[in-house]
């Protein structure tokens, strides 16, 4: 395992999105767009991730991580 | 970490503002549509206050380390009291407040208390470990081997209970160490060979049975200063009167220690010996053949030769023989260092073809015997 791989293992720098039953965790996003209880928009570079659902709320908002909970209906990705 | 409450219109805008300014929100909880409670680092709180503009920001409480710190500070007296209390309990429960020796004899008790004190076991000191107690016990026993048989130190609460067993000496060994030498019979002392003890009777003194000849009690100015083990031998002149009888006609079958085996055929009262060797003999007979109808018998005999000594003595010869017999009987009883000083026949008489002689003996024999000293209070 190279040093960079090891560093990436400890400090993940790539964009990733983990979807669970009632929450979604996004790492290394670029910025937060608009958000409400029905829709949360998140940008990664020029791509938009649109999360739709009911009772959505941001539970954690860090510089490189965001955790959204609620009844997630759909996730759309596009430019 | 701290928790703060933020209220205002379009709360999402304020959240975005915080995010834009690099403030990490570790936890976000919606209270209602225009109020949230967020968890942020304490160092970000000032930045939040700068950015609040029309929003209302209020401190709720601390979480994590800060919460614990605040909790400790709030309850510091209680916590410190608890810690001090624990320390005092530990301190007191590891202290010895009394040392009790269970034994009847006050001398033994005092001895043990002193020994325990010398080994660091006394009131208001810390308890010793099991290994240390074992070491102390072994040390006390080894330094009081003559007095103590066994000790046990038991820890009961804040008390040491010491049980002890005194060494009981075997009476047959130690009691006999302190002793006198006394006369075992009436006698006149001839000589003393004493290695220890105080000689109270000397050569030429007449002593009666039980008189102390060598004392084990050490006296000084009529006061007892101590005791010792009297040891040695005392020879004295002792007198005996014996009576011995001797036959005027003497007959004796004396063994010559020669042996022979023979077959004997007997017909009526006549003996016919095969391999006959001795004229006079004593024999053990094994009957091989014996008939009830015919007067015959065949037997095997283990024969021992005997010599017949037959003698008829005059009075004078019989008297000498009687004296000789009497002397040999006396000499047989004498031990090393003992001897006959003199002998004298007192009277003689004849009865049933025997001569009876009374002889007086003066004998030098050991007259001392050991007698243990019983000391009062022991």
CSV table of N, CA and C in Angstrom, one decimal, chain B residues 179-185 200-201 207-215 230 234 366-373:
chain,number,residue,atom,x,y,z
B,179,UNK,N,19.4,-31.3,88.6
B,179,UNK,CA,19.3,-32.5,89.5
B,179,UNK,C,20.4,-32.6,90.5
B,180,UNK,N,20.1,-33.3,91.6
B,180,UNK,CA,21.1,-33.6,92.6
B,180,UNK,C,21.6,-35.0,92.4
B,181,UNK,N,22.7,-35.3,93.1
B,181,UNK,CA,23.1,-36.7,93.2
B,181,UNK,C,22.8,-37.1,94.7
B,182,UNK,N,22.0,-38.2,94.9
B,182,UNK,CA,21.7,-38.6,96.3
B,182,UNK,C,22.1,-40.0,96.5
B,183,UNK,N,22.2,-40.4,97.7
B,183,UNK,CA,22.6,-41.8,98.1
B,183,UNK,C,21.5,-42.7,97.8
B,184,UNK,N,21.7,-43.8,97.1
B,184,UNK,CA,20.6,-44.8,96.9
B,184,UNK,C,20.6,-45.8,98.0
B,185,UNK,N,21.6,-45.8,98.8
B,185,UNK,CA,21.6,-46.7,100.0
B,185,UNK,C,22.4,-46.2,101.1
B,200,UNK,N,28.4,-31.7,98.7
B,200,UNK,CA,28.0,-31.4,100.0
B,200,UNK,C,28.5,-32.5,101.0
B,201,UNK,N,28.8,-33.7,100.6
B,201,UNK,CA,29.3,-34.7,101.4
B,201,UNK,C,30.6,-35.2,100.8
B,207,UNK,N,26.5,-41.8,104.9
B,207,UNK,CA,25.3,-41.2,104.4
B,207,UNK,C,24.2,-42.2,104.5
B,208,UNK,N,22.9,-41.7,104.6
B,208,UNK,CA,21.8,-42.6,104.6
B,208,UNK,C,21.1,-42.5,103.2
B,209,UNK,N,20.3,-43.4,103.0
B,209,UNK,CA,19.6,-43.5,101.7
B,209,UNK,C,18.8,-42.2,101.5
B,210,UNK,N,19.0,-41.5,100.3
B,210,UNK,CA,18.2,-40.2,100.1
B,210,UNK,C,19.0,-39.0,100.4
B,211,UNK,N,20.1,-39.1,101.2
B,211,UNK,CA,20.9,-37.9,101.5
B,211,UNK,C,21.5,-37.3,100.2
B,212,UNK,N,21.5,-36.0,100.1
B,212,UNK,CA,22.1,-35.3,99.0
B,212,UNK,C,23.6,-35.3,99.1
B,213,UNK,N,24.3,-35.9,98.1
B,213,UNK,CA,25.8,-35.9,98.2
B,213,UNK,C,26.3,-34.8,97.3
B,214,UNK,N,25.8,-34.6,96.1
B,214,UNK,CA,26.2,-33.5,95.2
B,214,UNK,C,24.9,-32.7,94.9
B,215,UNK,N,24.9,-31.4,95.1
B,215,UNK,CA,23.7,-30.6,95.0
B,215,UNK,C,23.7,-29.9,93.6
B,230,UNK,N,23.8,-31.7,88.2
B,230,UNK,CA,24.9,-32.5,88.9
B,230,UNK,C,25.2,-33.7,88.0
B,234,UNK,N,29.6,-41.4,92.5
B,234,UNK,CA,30.0,-41.5,93.9
B,234,UNK,C,30.1,-43.0,94.3
B,366,UNK,N,28.9,-48.1,93.4
B,366,UNK,CA,28.4,-46.8,93.1
B,366,UNK,C,27.1,-46.6,93.9
B,367,UNK,N,27.1,-45.5,94.7
B,367,UNK,CA,26.0,-45.3,95.6
B,367,UNK,C,25.1,-44.1,95.1
B,368,UNK,N,25.6,-43.3,94.1
B,368,UNK,CA,24.9,-42.1,93.7
B,368,UNK,C,23.8,-42.4,92.7
B,369,UNK,N,22.7,-41.7,92.9
B,369,UNK,CA,21.6,-41.7,91.8
B,369,UNK,C,21.1,-40.3,91.6
B,370,UNK,N,20.6,-40.1,90.5
B,370,UNK,CA,20.2,-38.7,90.1
B,370,UNK,C,18.7,-38.5,90.6
B,371,UNK,N,18.5,-37.3,91.2
B,371,UNK,CA,17.2,-36.9,91.7
B,371,UNK,C,16.9,-35.5,91.1
B,372,UNK,N,15.8,-35.4,90.4
B,372,UNK,CA,15.5,-34.1,89.7
B,372,UNK,C,15.1,-33.1,90.8
B,373,UNK,N,15.5,-31.9,90.5
B,373,UNK,CA,15.1,-30.8,91.4
B,373,UNK,C,13.8,-30.1,90.9
